[in-house]
């Protein structure tokens, strides 16, 4: 048995796997960048509630990204979107606790519990239960805002529930058109 031939085959197989993995990672990063740009471009539509600006488009894209890309890519996308919106003066600091938990919850629900598009409906759980609570108990007092926990729950729910529904509709449309295979 030729040891050199055995090792050469092993390394060639690993290179093929590495190239496939790199292509998949590149596609995920590109899709994340496109979804981030889409979310920022849709940021002109928001619901002003108290000191917050509620962006249903953020929650729609959180649902899409959580299902298609997974929790970590979706969370990074929410951070990038919040950062860009704040730099451009379109958002508030509530973008971070309002966007990141919803993206993570959708990604984890899709990965571990529901392997279908219905996972997009879990976005308000992260946004309202986690994000609004963090906003009311940590971020608002740090900024000197005296808004109640119930205010944040209502405001974030008013944004995330329609956004989750839109995300589900967009995912269904992408699948019906067969585009999700091209994206990933």
Rosetta silent file (secondary structure, phi, psi, omega in degrees, C-alpha in Angstrom):
SEQUENCE: XXXXXXXXXXXXXXXXXXXXXXXXXXXXXXXXXXXXXXXXXXXXXXXXXXXXXXXXXXXXXXXXXXXXXXXXXXXXXXXXXXXXXXXXXXXXXXXXXXXXXXXXXXXXXXXXXXXXXXXXXXXXXXXXXXXXXXXXXXXXXXXXXXXXXXXXXXXXXXXXXXXXXXXXXXXXXXXXXXXXXXXX
SCORE:     score description
SCORE:     0.000 S_00000001
   1 L     0.000  132.572 -177.110    0.000    0.000    0.000 S_00000001
   2 L   -89.260  110.546 -177.666    1.361    3.374   -1.022 S_00000001
   3 H   -65.264  -39.912 -179.924    1.244    5.761    1.975 S_00000001
   4 H   -59.371  -41.740  179.731    1.954    8.810   -0.209 S_00000001
   5 H   -66.551  -38.736  178.641   -1.083    8.058   -2.376 S_00000001
   6 H   -62.567  -47.632 -179.812   -3.261    7.601    0.724 S_00000001
   7 H   -66.242  -38.799  179.439   -2.200   10.970    2.201 S_00000001
   8 H   -60.999  -43.136  178.144   -2.579   12.738   -1.158 S_00000001
   9 H   -63.339  -39.549  178.910   -6.173   11.477   -1.415 S_00000001
  10 H   -62.687  -46.631 -178.082   -6.873   12.605    2.141 S_00000001
  11 H   -69.046  -36.930  177.229   -5.565   16.129    1.497 S_00000001
  12 H   -64.323  -41.155  178.133   -7.390   16.426   -1.819 S_00000001
  13 H   -63.658  -40.766  178.996  -10.674   15.433   -0.144 S_00000001
  14 H   -66.589  -35.456  177.662  -10.101   18.029    2.599 S_00000001
  15 H   -65.249  -39.621  178.125   -9.399   20.723   -0.001 S_00000001
  16 H   -63.558  -45.376  177.103  -12.711   19.968   -1.727 S_00000001
  17 H   -60.764  -42.407 -178.956  -14.536   20.184    1.626 S_00000001
  18 H   -63.336  -41.834  179.028  -12.702   23.406    2.454 S_00000001
  19 H   -65.740  -39.805  178.526  -13.663   24.979   -0.893 S_00000001
  20 H   -65.874  -41.782  179.219  -17.315   23.992   -0.412 S_00000001
  21 H   -64.926  -41.649  178.630  -17.280   25.369    3.129 S_00000001
  22 H   -64.038  -40.980  178.733  -15.654   28.618    1.955 S_00000001
  23 H   -64.002  -42.239  179.142  -18.251   29.027   -0.795 S_00000001
  24 H   -64.584  -43.810  178.455  -21.064   28.485    1.692 S_00000001
  25 H   -63.072  -41.889  178.969  -19.551   30.970    4.151 S_00000001
  26 H   -62.514  -42.454  177.931  -19.060   33.515    1.389 S_00000001
  27 H   -63.861  -40.343  179.603  -22.689   33.159    0.313 S_00000001
  28 H   -65.224  -43.035  178.728  -23.890   33.573    3.894 S_00000001
  29 H   -63.885  -42.694  179.598  -21.785   36.702    4.395 S_00000001
  30 H   -64.413  -43.661  177.982  -23.006   38.131    1.090 S_00000001
  31 H   -64.211  -40.008  176.509  -26.649   37.401    1.921 S_00000001
  32 H   -60.907  -41.563  178.288  -26.158   38.950    5.364 S_00000001
  33 H   -65.592  -40.975  178.851  -24.706   42.089    3.776 S_00000001
  34 H   -64.902  -44.442  179.633  -27.594   42.308    1.304 S_00000001
  35 H   -66.350  -34.730  175.272  -30.176   41.863    4.053 S_00000001
  36 H   -63.539  -46.398  179.054  -28.397   44.490    6.175 S_00000001
  37 H   -62.421  -40.809  177.855  -28.455   46.939    3.276 S_00000001
  38 H   -61.843  -44.447 -179.660  -32.130   46.180    2.654 S_00000001
  39 H   -63.271  -43.727  178.974  -32.973   46.777    6.308 S_00000001
  40 H   -64.365  -40.929 -178.911  -31.080   50.080    6.396 S_00000001
  41 H   -67.931  -27.654  177.265  -32.735   51.221    3.170 S_00000001
  42 H   -86.524    3.363 -176.360  -36.170   50.421    4.624 S_00000001
  43 H   -73.209   -5.584  176.012  -35.341   52.379    7.782 S_00000001
  44 H   -74.162  -18.660  174.963  -37.132   55.467    6.530 S_00000001
  45 L   -97.773  111.790  177.976  -40.372   53.699    7.479 S_00000001
  46 L  -147.814  165.100  179.237  -40.667   53.560   11.251 S_00000001
  47 E  -110.497  110.975  178.827  -43.203   54.015   14.019 S_00000001
  48 E   -78.213  118.750  178.092  -42.173   56.741   16.496 S_00000001
  49 E  -130.822  107.728 -178.276  -43.200   55.695   19.993 S_00000001
  50 L    60.017 -127.084 -179.851  -41.860   57.781   22.855 S_00000001
  51 L   -91.470    4.406 -178.752  -38.081   57.816   22.721 S_00000001
  52 E  -105.945  160.668  169.542  -37.961   54.753   20.455 S_00000001
  53 E  -122.755  117.110 -176.711  -38.297   54.283   16.737 S_00000001
  54 E   -95.004  125.238 -175.560  -39.901   50.954   15.910 S_00000001
  55 L  -113.268   97.161  177.102  -38.775   49.391   12.621 S_00000001
  56 H   -59.051  -30.099  179.467  -40.989   46.514   11.396 S_00000001
  57 H   -62.870  -34.557  177.906  -38.487   45.939    8.563 S_00000001
  58 H   -61.739  -42.946 -177.342  -35.820   45.035   11.131 S_00000001
  59 H   -74.197  -32.765  174.794  -38.012   42.330   12.587 S_00000001
  60 H   -61.336  -48.502 -178.280  -39.015   41.086    9.140 S_00000001
  61 H   -70.765  -32.336  174.154  -35.371   40.664    8.182 S_00000001
  62 H   -58.647  -42.269  178.414  -34.560   39.125   11.588 S_00000001
  63 H   -64.436  -43.610  179.834  -37.092   36.410   10.796 S_00000001
  64 H   -64.763  -49.127 -177.158  -35.684   35.862    7.315 S_00000001
  65 H   -67.152  -39.609  179.599  -32.046   35.851    8.464 S_00000001
  66 H   -60.719  -38.343  179.960  -32.697   33.659   11.492 S_00000001
  67 H   -77.243  -47.535 -174.404  -34.259   30.993    9.282 S_00000001
  68 H   -80.225  -35.491 -172.326  -31.918   31.224    6.295 S_00000001
  69 L  -108.565  -22.589 -177.233  -28.608   32.101    7.973 S_00000001
  70 L    99.724  172.542 -171.886  -28.859   30.931   11.570 S_00000001
  71 H   -65.660  -40.433 -172.627  -28.613   32.734   14.890 S_00000001
  72 H   -74.645  -43.491  176.219  -25.081   34.104   14.738 S_00000001
  73 H   -62.914  -41.011  179.731  -25.212   35.575   11.236 S_00000001
  74 H   -63.629  -40.908  179.589  -28.647   37.044   12.034 S_00000001
  75 H   -66.856  -42.901  177.619  -27.358   38.609   15.260 S_00000001
  76 H   -62.124  -38.700  177.244  -24.305   40.101   13.535 S_00000001
  77 H   -62.438  -41.257  178.402  -26.633   41.454   10.877 S_00000001
  78 H   -65.069  -38.902  176.709  -28.819   43.096   13.563 S_00000001
  79 H   -63.956  -46.249 -179.632  -25.721   44.681   15.136 S_00000001
  80 H   -62.234  -43.259  179.735  -24.538   45.976   11.754 S_00000001
  81 H   -63.155  -47.416  178.950  -27.977   47.367   10.921 S_00000001
  82 H   -60.834  -41.078  179.895  -28.318   49.093   14.302 S_00000001
  83 H   -64.405  -47.757 -179.304  -24.829   50.544   14.032 S_00000001
  84 H   -63.746  -43.457  178.929  -25.369   51.895   10.510 S_00000001
  85 H   -61.673  -39.857  178.630  -28.775   53.341   11.412 S_00000001
  86 H   -69.032  -38.617  177.513  -27.298   55.104   14.438 S_00000001
  87 H   -63.275  -39.451 -179.552  -24.365   56.477   12.427 S_00000001
  88 L   -80.930   -4.752 -179.301  -26.801   57.821    9.817 S_00000001
  89 L    78.115   18.312 -179.117  -29.055   59.294   12.516 S_00000001
  90 L   -93.845  -17.169 -173.603  -31.958   57.020   11.560 S_00000001
  91 L  -127.086 -175.597  176.309  -32.092   54.959   14.729 S_00000001
  92 L  -126.877  174.397  178.520  -31.704   55.029   18.481 S_00000001
  93 L   -66.253  -16.396  177.878  -29.701   52.954   20.928 S_00000001
  94 H   -69.225   -7.655  177.407  -32.830   50.846   21.425 S_00000001
  95 H   -63.697  -31.935 -175.907  -31.975   49.233   18.074 S_00000001
  96 H   -74.277  -55.067  176.385  -29.501   46.933   19.789 S_00000001
  97 H   -71.951  -17.277  179.057  -31.677   45.340   22.484 S_00000001
  98 H   -82.781  -24.606 -176.165  -34.607   45.582   20.090 S_00000001
  99 H  -106.478  -41.583 -172.297  -33.013   43.709   17.203 S_00000001
 100 H   -65.453  -48.630 -178.511  -30.378   41.295   18.440 S_00000001
 101 H   -61.847  -36.831  178.809  -32.449   39.082   20.786 S_00000001
 102 H   -63.624  -42.499  178.673  -35.175   38.575   18.176 S_00000001
 103 H   -63.544  -43.157  179.117  -32.646   37.482   15.559 S_00000001
 104 H   -63.488  -44.759 -178.133  -31.011   35.063   17.998 S_00000001
 105 H   -62.139  -45.466  179.219  -34.320   33.547   19.105 S_00000001
 106 H   -59.762  -46.241 -179.988  -35.475   32.927   15.519 S_00000001
 107 H   -60.343  -44.111 -179.467  -32.138   31.326   14.658 S_00000001
 108 H   -71.206  -39.751  177.593  -32.147   29.069   17.707 S_00000001
 109 H   -62.504  -43.147  179.300  -35.818   28.126   17.349 S_00000001
 110 H   -65.734  -40.836 -176.929  -35.219   27.241   13.698 S_00000001
 111 H   -70.701  -40.865 -170.887  -32.057   25.282   14.471 S_00000001
 112 H  -107.672  -20.040 -173.738  -33.300   23.304   17.483 S_00000001
 113 L  -122.782  -57.744 -176.623  -37.112   23.196   17.432 S_00000001
 114 L  -114.670  109.813 -178.274  -38.889   24.155   14.202 S_00000001
 115 L   -87.858   34.864  178.253  -37.038   23.338   11.008 S_00000001
 116 L  -140.372 -177.105 -173.845  -39.441   25.411    8.903 S_00000001
 117 H   -68.125  -16.489  179.544  -40.447   28.996    8.200 S_00000001
 118 H   -60.670  -21.945  178.143  -42.854   29.122   11.160 S_00000001
 119 H   -57.757  -25.294  179.093  -39.775   29.846   13.291 S_00000001
 120 H   -60.104  -27.793  179.560  -39.991   33.445   12.013 S_00000001
 121 H   -71.241   -8.964  177.840  -43.012   33.921   14.287 S_00000001
 122 H   -83.608   -4.824 -178.182  -40.736   33.491   17.327 S_00000001
 123 H   -56.289  -44.152  178.595  -39.070   36.844   16.632 S_00000001
 124 H   -62.450  -24.287  177.672  -41.387   38.796   19.013 S_00000001
 125 H   -61.868  -48.596  178.707  -40.426   36.453   21.864 S_00000001
 126 H   -69.218  -42.001 -176.582  -36.835   37.661   21.704 S_00000001
 127 H   -69.182  -47.768 -175.634  -37.700   41.237   20.889 S_00000001
 128 H   -80.871  -55.089 -174.632  -40.455   41.763   23.446 S_00000001
 129 H   -65.572  -43.032 -177.072  -39.553   39.405   26.284 S_00000001
 130 H   -95.304  -55.652 -174.611  -35.800   39.983   26.179 S_00000001
 131 H   -63.544  -46.791 -179.151  -35.176   43.186   24.187 S_00000001
 132 H   -67.179  -37.314  179.415  -37.964   45.326   25.624 S_00000001
 133 H   -65.455  -44.839  176.143  -37.173   44.166   29.139 S_00000001
 134 H   -61.448  -40.884  179.875  -33.485   45.054   28.728 S_00000001
 135 H   -61.295  -45.112 -176.831  -34.473   48.404   27.234 S_00000001
 136 H   -72.248  -39.246 -173.127  -36.767   49.267   30.142 S_00000001
 137 H   -91.311  -22.508 -176.156  -34.588   48.018   32.973 S_00000001
 138 H  -118.432  -58.677 -171.166  -31.090   48.877   31.691 S_00000001
 139 H   -71.939  -44.544 -178.811  -30.920   51.190   28.677 S_00000001
 140 H   -60.794  -48.642  177.807  -33.742   53.637   29.478 S_00000001
 141 H   -61.500  -34.966  178.350  -32.490   54.438   33.001 S_00000001
 142 H   -63.699  -29.936 -179.212  -28.943   54.880   31.640 S_00000001
 143 H   -94.247   -1.274  179.582  -30.297   57.495   29.229 S_00000001
 144 L    81.864   15.684  177.720  -32.459   59.190   31.845 S_00000001
 145 L   -89.119  138.995 -177.694  -35.748   58.042   30.298 S_00000001
 146 L  -111.937   48.776  179.110  -38.516   57.164   32.725 S_00000001
 147 L   -90.157  148.927 -174.955  -40.613   54.898   30.505 S_00000001
 148 L   -84.451  164.086  176.096  -42.252   51.823   31.998 S_00000001
 149 H   -60.007  -40.327 -179.683  -41.673   48.187   31.213 S_00000001
 150 H   -64.225  -35.414  176.492  -45.226   47.963   29.847 S_00000001
 151 H   -61.028  -47.850 -178.432  -44.524   50.825   27.450 S_00000001
 152 H   -65.777  -39.965  177.765  -41.529   49.009   26.000 S_00000001
 153 H   -60.005  -45.438 -179.107  -43.383   45.716   25.757 S_00000001
 154 H   -66.728  -44.348 -178.340  -46.222   47.407   23.842 S_00000001
 155 H   -64.411  -46.024 -178.462  -43.918   49.450   21.600 S_00000001
 156 H   -69.674  -34.545  177.006  -41.670   46.532   20.695 S_00000001
 157 H   -66.787  -38.163  179.601  -44.665   44.238   20.155 S_00000001
 158 H   -63.100  -24.077  178.747  -46.251   46.820   17.829 S_00000001
 159 H   -95.453  -42.757 -171.537  -43.151   46.599   15.679 S_00000001
 160 H   -80.252  -30.558 -179.729  -42.080   42.975   15.973 S_00000001
 161 H   -66.612  -51.013  175.507  -45.407   41.187   15.503 S_00000001
 162 H   -63.390  -35.680  178.651  -46.149   42.698   12.068 S_00000001
 163 H   -62.965  -41.814  178.175  -42.456   42.338   11.187 S_00000001
 164 H   -64.270  -40.635  177.792  -42.460   38.634   12.051 S_00000001
 165 H   -62.685  -45.419  177.905  -45.567   38.114    9.946 S_00000001
 166 H   -62.705  -39.510  177.596  -43.958   39.917    6.979 S_00000001
 167 H   -60.310  -42.975  177.762  -40.788   37.842    7.421 S_00000001
 168 H   -62.015  -44.304 -179.918  -42.826   34.647    7.249 S_00000001
 169 H   -62.726  -43.248  179.655  -44.610   35.857    4.099 S_00000001
 170 H   -65.224  -42.025  177.486  -41.306   36.779    2.430 S_00000001
 171 H   -59.973  -43.615  178.284  -39.781   33.397    3.328 S_00000001
 172 H   -62.396  -41.050  179.008  -42.784   31.609    1.810 S_00000001
 173 H   -65.186  -42.406  177.764  -42.486   33.729   -1.338 S_00000001
 174 H   -60.686  -41.408 -179.663  -38.742   33.006   -1.630 S_00000001
 175 H   -70.351  -40.281  179.737  -39.384   29.287   -1.308 S_00000001
 176 H   -62.978  -36.268  178.316  -42.280   29.320   -3.758 S_00000001
 177 H   -82.216   -9.594  179.695  -40.053   31.047   -6.318 S_00000001
 178 L    77.881   18.915 -175.247  -37.189   28.646   -5.556 S_00000001
 179 H   -81.999  -23.103 -177.074  -34.831   31.483   -4.669 S_00000001
 180 H   -64.718  -28.206  176.776  -33.628   30.201   -1.286 S_00000001
 181 H   -69.087  -33.317  178.741  -31.571   27.511   -3.090 S_00000001
 182 H   -74.304  -31.140 -176.488  -29.836   30.209   -5.102 S_00000001
 183 H   -74.599  -33.129 -176.367  -29.166   32.296   -1.997 S_00000001
 184 L  -121.567    0.000    0.000  -27.473   29.567    0.027 S_00000001
